[in-house]
CSV table of C-alpha atoms in Angstrom, one decimal:
chain,number,residue,atom,x,y,z
A,1,MET,CA,-9.5,-59.8,-215.8
A,2,ILE,CA,-6.3,-61.1,-215.7
A,3,ARG,CA,-5.1,-57.6,-217.3
A,4,SER,CA,-6.9,-56.2,-213.7
A,5,LEU,CA,-4.7,-58.6,-211.3
A,6,ARG,CA,-1.7,-57.5,-213.0
A,7,THR,CA,-2.7,-53.5,-213.6
A,8,GLY,CA,-3.0,-54.0,-209.7
A,9,ILE,CA,0.2,-55.0,-208.9
A,10,THR,CA,1.7,-52.9,-210.6
A,11,GLY,CA,-0.2,-50.3,-208.4
A,12,LEU,CA,1.7,-51.4,-205.3
A,13,GLN,CA,4.8,-51.9,-206.7
A,14,ALA,CA,4.7,-48.3,-207.8
A,15,ASN,CA,3.3,-47.1,-204.2
A,16,GLN,CA,5.9,-49.5,-202.2
A,17,THR,CA,8.8,-48.0,-204.0
A,18,ARG,CA,7.8,-44.7,-203.2
A,19,MET,CA,6.7,-45.7,-199.7
A,20,ASP,CA,10.3,-46.8,-199.3
A,21,VAL,CA,11.7,-43.1,-200.7
A,22,ILE,CA,9.6,-41.7,-197.7
A,23,GLY,CA,11.0,-44.2,-195.3
A,24,ASN,CA,14.4,-43.0,-196.7
A,25,ASN,CA,13.5,-39.1,-196.3
A,26,ILE,CA,12.4,-39.9,-192.2
A,27,ALA,CA,15.3,-41.8,-191.6
A,28,ASN,CA,17.2,-38.9,-192.6
A,29,VAL,CA,15.9,-36.0,-191.0
A,30,ASN,CA,19.0,-35.4,-189.0
A,31,THR,CA,21.7,-36.5,-191.2
A,32,HIS,CA,23.4,-33.4,-192.1
A,33,ALA,CA,22.9,-31.9,-196.0
A,34,PHE,CA,20.1,-34.6,-197.3
A,35,LYS,CA,18.2,-33.7,-199.3
A,36,ARG,CA,14.7,-35.4,-199.9
A,37,GLY,CA,14.0,-37.8,-202.6
A,38,ARG,CA,10.4,-37.9,-204.4
A,39,ALA,CA,9.6,-41.0,-206.7
A,40,ALA,CA,7.4,-39.9,-210.2
A,41,PHE,CA,5.3,-42.3,-211.3
A,42,ALA,CA,4.5,-42.5,-214.9
A,43,GLU,CA,1.6,-44.6,-216.8
A,44,LEU,CA,2.4,-47.5,-218.7
A,45,LEU,CA,1.6,-48.9,-222.0
A,46,GLY,CA,-1.9,-49.3,-222.6
A,47,GLN,CA,-3.3,-52.3,-224.5
A,48,GLN,CA,-5.5,-50.7,-227.6
A,49,LEU,CA,-9.0,-51.8,-228.2
A,50,VAL,CA,-10.5,-49.4,-231.2
A,51,GLY,CA,-7.4,-47.2,-233.4
A,52,VAL,CA,-8.1,-44.0,-235.1
A,53,GLY,CA,-10.6,-44.3,-238.2
A,54,ARG,CA,-13.7,-43.6,-239.8
A,55,GLN,CA,-17.0,-44.7,-240.1
A,56,GLY,CA,-19.0,-44.9,-243.1
A,57,GLY,CA,-20.8,-41.1,-242.3
A,58,GLY,CA,-17.1,-39.7,-242.7
A,59,SER,CA,-16.9,-38.7,-239.1
A,60,SER,CA,-13.6,-40.2,-237.1
A,61,VAL,CA,-13.0,-42.3,-234.7
A,62,ASN,CA,-10.8,-41.8,-231.8
A,63,PRO,CA,-8.5,-43.9,-230.4
A,64,SER,CA,-9.4,-46.4,-227.4
A,65,GLU,CA,-7.0,-47.5,-225.1
A,66,VAL,CA,-7.2,-49.8,-221.7
A,67,GLY,CA,-3.6,-48.1,-219.6
A,68,MET,CA,-1.3,-51.6,-217.9
A,69,GLY,CA,-0.7,-50.0,-214.6
A,70,ALA,CA,1.6,-47.2,-213.5
A,71,ALA,CA,5.5,-47.6,-213.0
A,72,VAL,CA,8.0,-45.3,-211.3
A,73,SER,CA,9.4,-43.5,-213.7
A,74,SER,CA,12.1,-41.8,-212.0
A,75,ILE,CA,13.0,-40.9,-207.9
A,76,ASP,CA,14.3,-37.3,-207.9
A,77,ARG,CA,16.2,-35.3,-205.0
A,78,ASN,CA,15.0,-31.5,-204.1
A,79,TRP,CA,17.8,-29.8,-204.2
A,80,ASN,CA,16.6,-27.2,-201.8
A,81,GLN,CA,19.3,-25.3,-199.7
A,82,GLY,CA,18.7,-26.3,-196.1
A,83,GLY,CA,19.1,-24.8,-192.8
A,84,PHE,CA,22.3,-24.2,-190.8
A,85,GLU,CA,23.2,-25.6,-187.3
A,86,PHE,CA,25.5,-23.1,-185.9
A,87,THR,CA,28.4,-25.7,-184.0
A,88,ASN,CA,31.1,-22.8,-183.6
A,89,ILE,CA,33.5,-25.8,-184.6
A,90,GLY,CA,36.0,-24.0,-187.0
A,91,THR,CA,36.3,-26.6,-189.5
A,92,ASP,CA,32.0,-27.2,-189.6
A,93,LEU,CA,31.7,-25.8,-193.1
A,94,SER,CA,28.5,-25.0,-194.5
A,95,ILE,CA,27.6,-23.8,-198.3
A,96,ASN,CA,25.5,-21.4,-198.5
A,97,GLY,CA,24.0,-21.1,-202.3
A,98,GLU,CA,25.4,-23.4,-205.0
A,99,GLY,CA,27.5,-26.3,-205.6
A,100,PHE,CA,29.3,-28.9,-203.4
A,101,PHE,CA,33.2,-29.3,-201.3
A,102,ILE,CA,35.1,-31.5,-203.3
A,103,ALA,CA,37.2,-34.7,-201.9
A,104,ARG,CA,40.1,-36.8,-203.4
A,105,GLU,CA,38.5,-40.2,-203.4
A,106,ALA,CA,42.2,-42.3,-203.1
A,107,GLY,CA,42.8,-46.4,-204.4
A,108,ALA,CA,43.2,-47.3,-207.7
A,109,GLY,CA,39.9,-45.6,-209.2
A,110,GLU,CA,41.5,-42.4,-207.4
A,111,ARG,CA,38.2,-39.1,-208.8
A,112,ASN,CA,37.1,-35.6,-207.3
A,113,ILE,CA,33.8,-36.8,-205.6
A,114,LEU,CA,30.8,-34.2,-204.5
A,115,THR,CA,29.3,-33.5,-201.1
A,116,ARG,CA,27.4,-30.8,-199.4
A,117,ALA,CA,28.4,-32.1,-195.7
A,118,GLY,CA,30.8,-30.2,-194.3
A,119,ASN,CA,31.9,-31.8,-190.9
A,120,PHE,CA,35.9,-32.1,-191.2
A,121,SER,CA,38.4,-32.3,-189.1
A,122,PHE,CA,42.3,-31.5,-189.4
A,123,ASN,CA,43.9,-35.1,-188.6
A,124,GLN,CA,47.3,-36.5,-186.9
A,125,ASP,CA,49.4,-35.2,-190.6
A,126,GLY,CA,47.3,-31.8,-190.1
A,127,GLN,CA,45.4,-32.7,-193.6
A,128,LEU,CA,41.5,-31.1,-193.7
A,129,VAL,CA,39.5,-34.5,-194.1
A,130,THR,CA,35.8,-35.7,-194.9
A,131,ALA,CA,34.1,-37.9,-191.8
A,132,ASN,CA,35.8,-40.6,-194.0
A,133,GLY,CA,39.1,-39.6,-193.8
A,134,LEU,CA,39.0,-38.3,-197.2
A,135,ASN,CA,41.7,-35.2,-198.5
A,136,VAL,CA,39.2,-32.5,-199.4
A,137,GLN,CA,40.4,-30.4,-201.9
A,138,GLY,CA,41.4,-26.5,-202.3
A,139,TRP,CA,43.9,-24.5,-203.7
A,140,ARG,CA,47.4,-22.9,-201.9
A,141,PHE,CA,48.2,-19.5,-201.5
A,142,GLY,CA,52.0,-18.8,-202.7
A,143,GLU,CA,55.0,-17.1,-200.2
A,144,ASP,CA,54.3,-14.2,-202.3
A,145,GLY,CA,50.0,-14.3,-201.5
A,146,SER,CA,49.0,-14.9,-204.9
A,147,LEU,CA,47.1,-18.1,-205.5
A,148,THR,CA,47.6,-19.8,-208.5
A,149,THR,CA,44.2,-22.0,-209.6
A,150,GLY,CA,45.7,-24.8,-211.0
A,151,ALA,CA,45.3,-28.1,-210.0
A,152,MET,CA,44.0,-29.0,-207.2
A,153,GLN,CA,46.2,-29.8,-203.6
A,154,ASP,CA,45.0,-31.6,-200.3
A,155,VAL,CA,43.9,-28.9,-197.9
A,156,ALA,CA,46.4,-29.3,-194.6
A,157,LEU,CA,48.1,-27.5,-192.1
A,158,ASP,CA,51.3,-26.7,-191.5
A,159,LEU,CA,51.7,-27.9,-187.7
A,160,GLU,CA,55.0,-26.3,-187.6
A,161,SER,CA,54.6,-23.0,-189.6
A,162,ASP,CA,55.7,-19.5,-187.9
A,163,ALA,CA,55.7,-16.2,-188.8
A,164,ALA,CA,59.1,-14.7,-190.2
A,165,PRO,CA,60.4,-11.4,-188.2
A,166,LYS,CA,59.8,-8.2,-190.5
A,167,GLU,CA,62.4,-5.2,-190.1
A,168,THR,CA,60.3,-2.3,-189.0
A,169,ASN,CA,60.6,0.0,-192.8
A,170,ALA,CA,57.8,2.7,-191.7
A,171,LEU,CA,56.3,4.6,-189.1
A,172,SER,CA,52.8,6.5,-189.1
A,173,ILE,CA,52.8,9.7,-187.2
A,174,GLY,CA,49.3,11.0,-186.8
A,175,GLY,CA,47.0,13.7,-184.5
A,176,ASN,CA,47.7,17.2,-183.2
A,177,LEU,CA,49.8,19.4,-182.0
A,178,SER,CA,48.3,22.6,-180.5
A,179,ALA,CA,48.8,25.3,-181.8
A,180,ASP,CA,47.7,26.7,-178.4
A,181,GLY,CA,51.5,25.5,-177.1
A,182,VAL,CA,53.7,28.2,-175.6
A,183,VAL,CA,57.6,28.3,-176.2
A,184,GLY,CA,59.9,27.1,-173.7
A,185,GLU,CA,56.8,25.2,-171.6
A,186,ASN,CA,56.2,21.6,-171.4
A,187,SER,CA,52.6,22.3,-173.4
A,188,GLY,CA,54.8,23.4,-176.1
A,189,LYS,CA,56.8,20.1,-176.3
A,190,THR,CA,55.9,16.7,-177.2
A,191,SER,CA,57.7,13.1,-177.6
A,192,PHE,CA,56.8,9.7,-179.3
A,193,SER,CA,58.5,6.2,-179.0
A,194,ALA,CA,57.2,3.0,-180.3
A,195,SER,CA,59.5,-0.7,-180.4
A,196,ILE,CA,61.1,-1.0,-184.0
A,197,TYR,CA,62.3,-4.5,-184.9
A,198,ASP,CA,65.3,-5.0,-186.5
A,199,GLY,CA,66.0,-8.0,-188.9
A,200,GLN,CA,65.5,-11.0,-186.8
A,201,GLY,CA,62.8,-9.4,-184.8
A,202,VAL,CA,63.9,-8.0,-181.6
A,203,ALA,CA,62.1,-5.1,-180.6
A,204,HIS,CA,64.0,-1.7,-180.1
A,205,LYS,CA,62.4,1.5,-178.5
A,206,VAL,CA,62.7,4.6,-180.7
A,207,VAL,CA,62.0,7.6,-179.6
A,208,TYR,CA,61.5,11.1,-181.0
A,209,ASN,CA,61.1,14.9,-179.6
A,210,VAL,CA,60.2,17.7,-181.5
A,211,GLU,CA,59.5,21.0,-179.5
A,212,LYS,CA,57.5,24.3,-180.7
A,213,THR,CA,59.9,27.2,-181.9
A,214,PRO,CA,59.4,31.3,-182.1
A,215,THR,CA,58.9,31.1,-185.6
A,216,ASN,CA,55.6,28.9,-185.2
A,217,GLU,CA,57.6,25.8,-186.2
A,218,TRP,CA,58.5,22.5,-184.6
A,219,GLU,CA,61.8,22.0,-184.3
A,220,VAL,CA,63.0,18.1,-184.2
A,221,THR,CA,65.3,18.5,-181.3
A,222,ASP,CA,66.1,15.2,-181.5
A,223,ALA,CA,65.5,11.2,-182.6
A,224,TYR,CA,67.4,7.9,-181.3
A,225,ILE,CA,67.3,4.2,-180.6
A,226,ALA,CA,66.9,4.4,-176.3
A,227,GLY,CA,69.2,2.0,-174.7
A,228,ASP,CA,71.2,2.0,-177.7
A,229,PRO,CA,73.7,4.5,-177.6
A,230,ASN,CA,75.9,3.4,-180.9
A,231,VAL,CA,73.2,4.3,-182.7
A,232,ASP,CA,73.7,7.4,-184.0
A,233,LEU,CA,70.0,8.5,-186.1
A,234,THR,CA,69.5,11.1,-188.4
A,235,LEU,CA,66.9,12.5,-190.6
A,236,SER,CA,66.0,13.8,-193.4
A,237,ASP,CA,63.9,17.1,-192.6
A,238,THR,CA,64.1,18.1,-188.5
A,239,THR,CA,61.9,21.4,-189.3
A,240,ILE,CA,57.7,20.7,-189.6
A,241,THR,CA,55.9,24.0,-190.7
A,242,PHE,CA,51.9,24.3,-190.6
A,243,ASP,CA,50.1,27.3,-192.5
A,244,ASN,CA,47.1,29.0,-190.7
A,245,ALA,CA,44.4,27.0,-191.3
A,246,GLY,CA,47.0,23.9,-189.1
A,247,LYS,CA,47.8,22.3,-192.6
A,248,MET,CA,51.6,21.0,-193.2
A,249,THR,CA,53.7,22.5,-195.5
A,250,SER,CA,56.7,21.6,-194.4
A,251,PRO,CA,58.3,19.1,-195.2
A,252,ALA,CA,56.5,19.4,-198.7
A,253,ALA,CA,54.5,16.1,-199.8
A,254,GLY,CA,56.1,13.3,-202.1
A,255,PRO,CA,54.3,12.2,-205.3
A,256,ASP,CA,52.6,9.5,-203.7
A,257,GLY,CA,50.8,12.8,-201.9
A,258,ARG,CA,52.2,11.9,-198.8
A,259,VAL,CA,54.6,13.6,-196.6
A,260,SER,CA,57.4,12.0,-195.2
A,261,ILE,CA,60.7,12.0,-193.3
A,262,THR,CA,63.3,10.0,-193.4
A,263,ALA,CA,65.5,8.2,-190.7
A,264,ASN,CA,68.8,6.8,-191.2
A,265,GLY,CA,70.9,5.3,-188.1
A,266,ALA,CA,73.9,3.0,-188.6
A,267,ASN,CA,75.4,-0.1,-186.0
A,268,TYR,CA,71.9,-1.0,-186.1
A,269,PRO,CA,70.9,-3.0,-184.0
A,270,ASN,CA,74.0,-2.3,-181.6
A,271,THR,CA,76.5,-5.3,-182.4
A,272,GLY,CA,78.9,-4.3,-179.3
A,273,ASP,CA,81.5,-3.9,-181.3
A,274,GLY,CA,81.1,-0.1,-182.9
A,275,THR,CA,81.4,-1.1,-186.1
A,276,ALA,CA,78.2,-0.7,-188.8
A,277,GLY,CA,78.5,-3.2,-192.0
A,278,SER,CA,75.1,-2.2,-194.3
A,279,GLU,CA,73.6,-5.4,-193.2
A,280,ASP,CA,73.2,-3.6,-189.4
A,281,ASP,CA,71.9,-0.2,-190.8
A,282,ILE,CA,68.1,1.0,-190.2
A,283,SER,CA,66.5,3.2,-192.5
A,284,PHE,CA,62.6,4.1,-192.0
A,285,THR,CA,60.6,6.2,-193.2
A,286,MET,CA,57.8,8.7,-190.6
A,287,ASP,CA,54.8,9.9,-192.5
A,288,LEU,CA,53.4,12.8,-191.4
A,289,THR,CA,50.9,12.8,-193.6
A,290,SER,CA,47.8,12.9,-191.0
A,291,LEU,CA,49.6,15.6,-188.8
A,292,THR,CA,47.8,18.9,-188.1
A,293,GLN,CA,48.6,22.0,-186.0
A,294,LEU,CA,45.3,23.6,-184.5
A,295,GLY,CA,44.6,24.7,-181.1
A,296,GLY,CA,44.0,22.2,-178.2
A,297,THR,CA,45.5,19.9,-176.8
A,298,THR,CA,48.2,17.6,-178.4
A,299,THR,CA,47.0,14.4,-179.7
A,300,ALA,CA,49.6,12.8,-182.1
A,301,VAL,CA,50.9,9.5,-181.8
A,302,ILE,CA,53.0,7.2,-183.4
A,303,ASN,CA,50.1,5.1,-184.4
A,304,ASN,CA,51.6,2.4,-186.3
A,305,GLN,CA,54.6,0.6,-187.4
A,306,ASP,CA,55.0,-1.9,-189.9
A,307,GLY,CA,57.9,-4.9,-188.9
A,308,GLN,CA,57.1,-7.1,-186.4
A,309,ALA,CA,58.5,-9.8,-184.2
A,310,ALA,CA,59.5,-13.6,-185.0
A,311,GLY,CA,55.4,-15.7,-184.4
A,312,SER,CA,54.2,-18.8,-183.6
A,313,LEU,CA,51.0,-20.7,-185.3
A,314,GLU,CA,48.2,-19.7,-182.5
A,315,GLY,CA,45.3,-20.8,-184.6
A,316,TYR,CA,43.1,-20.6,-187.6
A,317,SER,CA,40.2,-19.1,-189.6
A,318,ILE,CA,38.3,-20.0,-193.0
A,319,SER,CA,36.3,-16.7,-194.3
A,320,ASN,CA,33.1,-17.0,-196.4
A,321,ALA,CA,35.5,-17.2,-199.6
A,322,GLY,CA,36.8,-20.5,-198.2
A,323,ILE,CA,40.3,-19.0,-197.6
A,324,LEU,CA,42.1,-21.0,-194.7
A,325,THR,CA,44.1,-18.4,-193.1
A,326,LEU,CA,46.7,-18.8,-190.5
A,327,ASN,CA,47.1,-16.7,-187.2
A,328,TYR,CA,50.6,-16.2,-185.3
A,329,SER,CA,51.1,-14.8,-182.1
A,330,ASN,CA,52.9,-11.7,-183.5
A,331,GLY,CA,49.3,-10.8,-184.9
A,332,GLN,CA,50.2,-12.0,-188.7
A,333,GLN,CA,47.8,-13.4,-190.9
A,334,ARG,CA,49.1,-15.8,-194.1
A,335,PRO,CA,46.6,-16.9,-196.3
A,336,LEU,CA,47.3,-21.2,-196.8
A,337,TYR,CA,44.5,-22.8,-199.0
A,338,GLN,CA,41.0,-21.7,-200.9
A,339,LEU,CA,38.8,-24.6,-201.2
A,340,GLY,CA,37.3,-25.1,-204.1
A,341,ILE,CA,33.9,-25.2,-205.2
A,342,GLY,CA,32.5,-27.7,-207.5
A,343,ASP,CA,28.6,-27.8,-209.3
A,344,VAL,CA,27.0,-29.6,-212.4
A,345,ALA,CA,24.5,-28.4,-215.1
A,346,ASN,CA,22.4,-31.2,-214.0
A,347,GLU,CA,22.0,-31.8,-210.1
A,348,GLN,CA,19.7,-34.9,-210.7
A,349,GLY,CA,22.2,-36.7,-213.0
A,350,LEU,CA,24.9,-37.2,-209.7
A,351,GLU,CA,25.0,-40.8,-208.8
A,352,GLN,CA,24.7,-40.7,-204.9
A,353,ILE,CA,27.3,-43.2,-203.5
A,354,GLY,CA,26.6,-43.3,-199.7
A,355,GLU,CA,27.9,-41.2,-196.6
A,356,ASN,CA,26.8,-38.5,-198.3
A,357,PHE,CA,29.0,-38.2,-201.5
A,358,TYR,CA,27.6,-38.0,-205.0
A,359,ALA,CA,29.7,-38.7,-208.3
A,360,VAL,CA,29.6,-37.4,-211.8
A,361,THR,CA,28.3,-39.1,-214.8
A,362,SER,CA,27.3,-38.8,-217.9
A,363,ALA,CA,24.2,-37.4,-217.2
A,364,SER,CA,24.9,-34.9,-215.0
A,365,GLY,CA,27.5,-32.9,-217.5
A,366,ASP,CA,31.4,-31.9,-216.6
A,367,LEU,CA,32.4,-30.9,-212.7
A,368,VAL,CA,33.0,-27.1,-213.2
A,369,VAL,CA,35.4,-26.0,-210.3
A,370,GLY,CA,36.0,-22.8,-208.7
A,371,ARG,CA,35.7,-20.9,-205.8
A,372,ALA,CA,33.0,-19.6,-203.2
A,373,GLN,CA,31.7,-15.8,-204.4
A,374,GLN,CA,33.9,-15.8,-207.4
A,375,GLU,CA,33.0,-18.4,-210.0
A,376,ILE,CA,30.9,-20.5,-208.2
A,377,ASN,CA,27.9,-18.3,-206.3
A,378,ALA,CA,28.2,-19.7,-202.7
A,379,GLY,CA,29.3,-19.1,-199.6
A,380,ILE,CA,31.1,-20.6,-196.8
A,381,ILE,CA,29.6,-20.1,-193.4
A,382,SER,CA,32.4,-21.7,-190.9
A,383,GLY,CA,31.2,-23.0,-187.7
A,384,ALA,CA,28.0,-24.1,-189.1
A,385,LEU,CA,26.7,-27.8,-190.5
A,386,GLU,CA,24.1,-27.8,-193.6
A,387,LEU,CA,20.8,-29.6,-192.4
A,388,SER,CA,18.4,-31.9,-194.0
A,389,ASN,CA,16.1,-30.7,-195.8
A,390,VAL,CA,13.5,-32.6,-195.6
A,391,ASP,CA,9.9,-31.9,-193.6
A,392,LEU,CA,8.6,-34.5,-191.6
A,393,ALA,CA,4.7,-33.1,-192.3
A,394,GLN,CA,5.7,-33.4,-195.4
A,395,GLU,CA,6.7,-36.9,-195.4
A,396,PHE,CA,4.3,-38.1,-193.6
A,397,THR,CA,1.3,-36.9,-195.3
A,398,ASP,CA,2.5,-37.9,-198.8
A,399,MET,CA,3.2,-41.6,-196.8
A,400,ILE,CA,-0.9,-41.5,-196.0
A,401,VAL,CA,-1.4,-40.8,-199.3
A,402,THR,CA,0.8,-43.7,-200.4
A,403,GLN,CA,-0.8,-45.8,-197.9
A,404,ARG,CA,-3.6,-45.1,-199.7
A,405,GLY,CA,-3.4,-45.8,-202.6
A,406,TYR,CA,-1.7,-48.8,-202.5
A,407,GLN,CA,-4.7,-50.1,-200.4
A,408,ALA,CA,-6.6,-49.0,-203.1
A,409,SER,CA,-4.4,-51.1,-205.5
A,410,ALA,CA,-4.9,-53.6,-203.3
A,411,LYS,CA,-8.5,-53.5,-203.6
A,412,VAL,CA,-8.5,-53.9,-207.4
A,413,ILE,CA,-6.5,-57.1,-207.0
A,414,THR,CA,-9.1,-58.5,-204.6
A,415,THR,CA,-12.2,-57.4,-206.5
A,416,SER,CA,-10.7,-58.7,-209.3
A,417,ASP,CA,-10.7,-62.4,-207.7
A,418,GLU,CA,-14.4,-61.9,-206.4
A,419,ILE,CA,-15.3,-61.3,-210.2
A,420,LEU,CA,-13.5,-63.9,-211.9
A,421,GLN,CA,-14.6,-66.6,-209.1
A,422,GLU,CA,-18.1,-65.3,-210.2
A,423,ILE,CA,-17.6,-66.2,-213.7
A,424,VAL,CA,-15.9,-69.9,-212.8
A,425,GLN,CA,-19.1,-70.6,-210.8
A,426,LEU,CA,-21.3,-69.2,-213.8
A,427,LYS,CA,-21.5,-72.8,-214.6
A,428,ARG,CA,-23.0,-74.0,-211.1
């Protein structure tokens, strides 16, 4: 009877622990990226009453054991993906797939810790930090746009960042020059113009005029920088011809398959003193590859140029690969950091350290760090947070089952007590 009392106690203890786990799940139903826990029971080692042996007749005797109750063998986590809550806040990030965000825990025992909760923000120094102020980790892009995936750094914005101006090196002219154009009439003439930029980001308007000739060619009548009379703009070719199919035959395509005319002009930008130095010269190419001569209207325009003015920082964006890109007022974009994603071989071996963070242990295996959509099979969603994967219906069902299990164990104790009482009263 004493043994059954102790067995009932183990049932109470095990079910109480399970109720604690269920209560914790319910309490965290609205905690971002929380993963529900599950208490698993195991049978305790039983007391053997009869061992394995043989009777006189030679038949085997099965072992007989009395169990000693139950205990919690493990408390596991369900690592299934949670749903997403879209917040439209750029620094709210969620992982769709495997892995964890990596944050640096400062102090004497500095280490990298893991979290799925991506409610981040930029602090007063422009650093991307977690809700409790830890620095999010990633790799920085170089000035040439290359990424070196060595030691990770604190992800941060340069709040004073600006985009340097870029001198125009190429224009692109596309569309159609009308084959129906009549020589000497307006329909046989066309003018192209676009803003180009010098090395200081100052805009200048380039004008390029062509006119249809009696020999069914298009002659460049003039090319100049509007409002800059000291600039003498010369071209490498001044005649454009097409075959009967409307395909350009002259100028000839270069080794790269493109048809280009080079424009050169001295004293650019205009210094005002009539002198020209190499730093003031202009040289750019006009790509005519997509120009045609077909019937109908003339639609040819300068549709692209690669120069730009200086730009100030206007904002940022974070891609599905976790690349933090700066956006400037001149339309330029520059990748700055790529967030690191960490993963381990055994997620159940991670140590929960509070505030949605986990630490690597010997049971979890070493931390493997990589990039989303490359080394790590995951994508990053900006403007969304992962929700808890707790299912309240399941939790309340488990609560009922646990309650009944607790009541049954308690009934074992009360029944054993009644039997003991009967035994004590036998002498009476």
